[in-house]
Amino acid sequence: AQKVTQAQTEISVVEKEDVTLDCVYETRDTTYYLFWYKQPPSGELVFLIRRNSFDEQNEISGRYSWNFQKSTSSFNFTITASQVVDSAVYFCALSEDNYGQNFVFGPGTRLSVLP
Amino acid sequence: DSGVTQTPKHLITATGQRVTLRCSPRSGDLSVYWYQQSLDQGLQFLIQYYNGEERAKGNILERFSAQQFPDLHSELNLSSLELGDSALYFCASSGGLLAGGTDTQYFGPGTRLTVL
């Protein structure tokens, strides 16, 4: 069965620090898709990134970067120079196929960025 | 504003009742997704529709059903409600398929369901 583990339940950092959120996944499939979502204190969900298992290139989007390593089944998310607005719960997720079949979320990591 | 609307924002009902949650996707988006977020279960994917057809099914209970109409809006029907169904229900939309495409997924503000 598919599984996503986010071992860090809560993380606190001071503004401008870099922070990495860990995501480890389990799947028997050779083709799969990984996602990150953000849920700020206001409660809405925000899609951050989608990555398929064939593309191991790291991705950078502004202060956000993602490190996908199949060898360790990890898809970690780094925020550089964190800001208070980055405070949120971050969810990693895994999908088995193109349509979102067997889509599972991790339990989330609550990030608090202190001024 | 994501462009995805959900109604109602809040819903309070009693056990055994039936409710319908509505979602209007962003203009032009063909895919609609439903998610449930509860304290006990966390975030769960329920179901996905693409252009009127069911494309993926997650942890959706048999008491729940959904459909996507020709105008692309979607409804999630929850029946024989139990206390454990109390949760935040999110709808999202995207232009194409979730995993295979490059579209961003946009979420609505959610409907908070309370079952008493």
PDB file of C-alpha atoms in Angstrom, chain B residues 7-104:
ATOM      1  CA  THR B   7     -21.450  26.482  -1.169  1.00  0.00           C
ATOM      2  CA  PRO B   8     -22.467  26.533   1.557  1.00  0.00           C
ATOM      3  CA  LYS B   9     -19.552  27.704   3.676  1.00  0.00           C
ATOM      4  CA  HIS B  10     -20.960  26.175   6.796  1.00  0.00           C
ATOM      5  CA  LEU B  11     -23.517  23.464   7.312  1.00  0.00           C
ATOM      6  CA  ILE B  12     -24.885  22.138  10.563  1.00  0.00           C
ATOM      7  CA  THR B  13     -27.117  19.109  10.483  1.00  0.00           C
ATOM      8  CA  ALA B  14     -28.142  16.077  12.499  1.00  0.00           C
ATOM      9  CA  THR B  15     -27.127  12.448  12.333  1.00  0.00           C
ATOM     10  CA  GLY B  16     -29.007  10.467   9.753  1.00  0.00           C
ATOM     11  CA  GLN B  17     -29.604  13.428   7.502  1.00  0.00           C
ATOM     12  CA  ARG B  18     -28.494  14.011   3.917  1.00  0.00           C
ATOM     13  CA  VAL B  19     -26.687  17.078   2.582  1.00  0.00           C
ATOM     14  CA  THR B  20     -25.386  18.286  -0.753  1.00  0.00           C
ATOM     15  CA  LEU B  21     -22.213  20.290  -1.151  1.00  0.00           C
ATOM     16  CA  ARG B  22     -21.705  22.249  -4.324  1.00  0.00           C
ATOM     17  CA  CYS B  23     -18.552  23.239  -6.161  1.00  0.00           C
ATOM     18  CA  SER B  24     -18.104  25.504  -9.157  1.00  0.00           C
ATOM     19  CA  PRO B  25     -14.685  25.138 -10.793  1.00  0.00           C
ATOM     20  CA  ARG B  26     -12.630  27.889 -12.339  1.00  0.00           C
ATOM     21  CA  SER B  27     -13.843  28.910 -15.732  1.00  0.00           C
ATOM     22  CA  GLY B  28     -12.521  26.447 -18.288  1.00  0.00           C
ATOM     23  CA  ASP B  29     -11.274  23.844 -15.815  1.00  0.00           C
ATOM     24  CA  LEU B  30     -12.429  20.353 -16.674  1.00  0.00           C
ATOM     25  CA  SER B  31     -11.297  18.464 -13.581  1.00  0.00           C
ATOM     26  CA  VAL B  32     -12.947  18.654 -10.186  1.00  0.00           C
ATOM     27  CA  TYR B  33     -11.621  16.992  -7.045  1.00  0.00           C
ATOM     28  CA  TRP B  34     -13.159  16.480  -3.640  1.00  0.00           C
ATOM     29  CA  TYR B  35     -11.222  16.150  -0.398  1.00  0.00           C
ATOM     30  CA  GLN B  36     -12.158  15.651   3.219  1.00  0.00           C
ATOM     31  CA  GLN B  37     -10.150  17.046   6.126  1.00  0.00           C
ATOM     32  CA  SER B  38     -10.985  15.879   9.625  1.00  0.00           C
ATOM     33  CA  LEU B  39      -9.113  15.796  12.897  1.00  0.00           C
ATOM     34  CA  ASP B  40      -9.245  11.986  13.006  1.00  0.00           C
ATOM     35  CA  GLN B  41      -8.421  11.119   9.416  1.00  0.00           C
ATOM     36  CA  GLY B  42      -6.405  14.103   8.281  1.00  0.00           C
ATOM     37  CA  LEU B  43      -6.610  15.040   4.622  1.00  0.00           C
ATOM     38  CA  GLN B  44      -8.145  12.455   2.338  1.00  0.00           C
ATOM     39  CA  PHE B  45      -8.798  12.415  -1.360  1.00  0.00           C
ATOM     40  CA  LEU B  46     -12.391  11.423  -2.087  1.00  0.00           C
ATOM     41  CA  ILE B  47     -13.036  11.496  -5.807  1.00  0.00           C
ATOM     42  CA  GLN B  48     -12.108  13.148  -9.090  1.00  0.00           C
ATOM     43  CA  TYR B  49     -14.159  13.974 -12.161  1.00  0.00           C
ATOM     44  CA  TYR B  50     -12.885  14.966 -15.546  1.00  0.00           C
ATOM     45  CA  ASN B  51     -15.310  16.510 -17.998  1.00  0.00           C
ATOM     46  CA  GLY B  52     -18.272  14.772 -16.453  1.00  0.00           C
ATOM     47  CA  GLU B  53     -16.708  11.364 -15.977  1.00  0.00           C
ATOM     48  CA  GLU B  54     -15.426   9.816 -12.778  1.00  0.00           C
ATOM     49  CA  ARG B  55     -11.674   9.307 -13.145  1.00  0.00           C
ATOM     50  CA  ALA B  56     -10.324   8.415  -9.735  1.00  0.00           C
ATOM     51  CA  LYS B  57     -11.811   7.264  -6.505  1.00  0.00           C
ATOM     52  CA  GLY B  58     -10.223   7.543  -3.104  1.00  0.00           C
ATOM     53  CA  ASN B  59     -11.499   6.878   0.380  1.00  0.00           C
ATOM     54  CA  ILE B  60     -15.069   7.776  -0.388  1.00  0.00           C
ATOM     55  CA  LEU B  61     -17.663   6.009   1.699  1.00  0.00           C
ATOM     56  CA  GLU B  62     -20.594   4.231   0.072  1.00  0.00           C
ATOM     57  CA  ARG B  63     -22.900   6.702   1.820  1.00  0.00           C
ATOM     58  CA  PHE B  64     -21.232   9.452  -0.210  1.00  0.00           C
ATOM     59  CA  SER B  65     -21.688  10.087  -3.900  1.00  0.00           C
ATOM     60  CA  ALA B  66     -20.697  12.779  -6.326  1.00  0.00           C
ATOM     61  CA  GLN B  67     -21.265  13.866  -9.864  1.00  0.00           C
ATOM     62  CA  GLN B  68     -20.103  16.479 -12.308  1.00  0.00           C
ATOM     63  CA  PHE B  69     -22.744  18.129 -14.420  1.00  0.00           C
ATOM     64  CA  PRO B  70     -22.549  19.257 -18.078  1.00  0.00           C
ATOM     65  CA  ASP B  71     -21.802  22.813 -16.974  1.00  0.00           C
ATOM     66  CA  LEU B  72     -18.844  21.281 -15.051  1.00  0.00           C
ATOM     67  CA  HIS B  73     -20.026  22.154 -11.575  1.00  0.00           C
ATOM     68  CA  SER B  74     -19.959  19.278  -9.136  1.00  0.00           C
ATOM     69  CA  GLU B  75     -21.987  18.127  -6.186  1.00  0.00           C
ATOM     70  CA  LEU B  76     -20.985  15.887  -3.319  1.00  0.00           C
ATOM     71  CA  ASN B  77     -23.881  14.140  -1.642  1.00  0.00           C
ATOM     72  CA  LEU B  78     -23.473  12.840   1.876  1.00  0.00           C
ATOM     73  CA  SER B  79     -26.228  10.670   3.302  1.00  0.00           C
ATOM     74  CA  SER B  80     -27.010   8.868   6.560  1.00  0.00           C
ATOM     75  CA  LEU B  81     -24.661  11.281   8.216  1.00  0.00           C
ATOM     76  CA  GLU B  82     -22.691  10.234  11.251  1.00  0.00           C
ATOM     77  CA  LEU B  83     -20.819  12.278  13.822  1.00  0.00           C
ATOM     78  CA  GLY B  84     -17.559  11.207  12.228  1.00  0.00           C
ATOM     79  CA  ASP B  85     -18.510  12.871   8.968  1.00  0.00           C
ATOM     80  CA  SER B  86     -17.972  16.261  10.558  1.00  0.00           C
ATOM     81  CA  ALA B  87     -15.115  17.739   8.571  1.00  0.00           C
ATOM     82  CA  LEU B  88     -13.964  20.379   6.173  1.00  0.00           C
ATOM     83  CA  TYR B  89     -14.750  19.384   2.589  1.00  0.00           C
ATOM     84  CA  PHE B  90     -12.602  20.949  -0.084  1.00  0.00           C
ATOM     85  CA  CYS B  91     -13.201  21.091  -3.767  1.00  0.00           C
ATOM     86  CA  ALA B  92     -10.434  21.824  -6.256  1.00  0.00           C
ATOM     87  CA  SER B  93     -10.240  22.219  -9.992  1.00  0.00           C
ATOM     88  CA  SER B  94      -7.616  22.064 -12.688  1.00  0.00           C
ATOM     89  CA  GLY B  95      -7.545  22.344 -16.424  1.00  0.00           C
ATOM     90  CA  GLY B  96      -6.637  18.748 -17.103  1.00  0.00           C
ATOM     91  CA  LEU B  97      -5.768  15.552 -15.310  1.00  0.00           C
ATOM     92  CA  LEU B  98      -4.095  15.926 -11.958  1.00  0.00           C
ATOM     93  CA  ALA B  99      -0.974  13.897 -12.290  1.00  0.00           C
ATOM     94  CA  GLY B 100      -0.261  13.871 -15.964  1.00  0.00           C
ATOM     95  CA  GLY B 101      -0.759  17.485 -16.724  1.00  0.00           C
ATOM     96  CA  THR B 102       1.068  20.656 -15.923  1.00  0.00           C
ATOM     97  CA  ASP B 103      -1.897  22.611 -14.669  1.00  0.00           C
ATOM     98  CA  THR B 104      -2.028  24.105 -11.250  1.00  0.00           C
TER      99      THR B 104
END
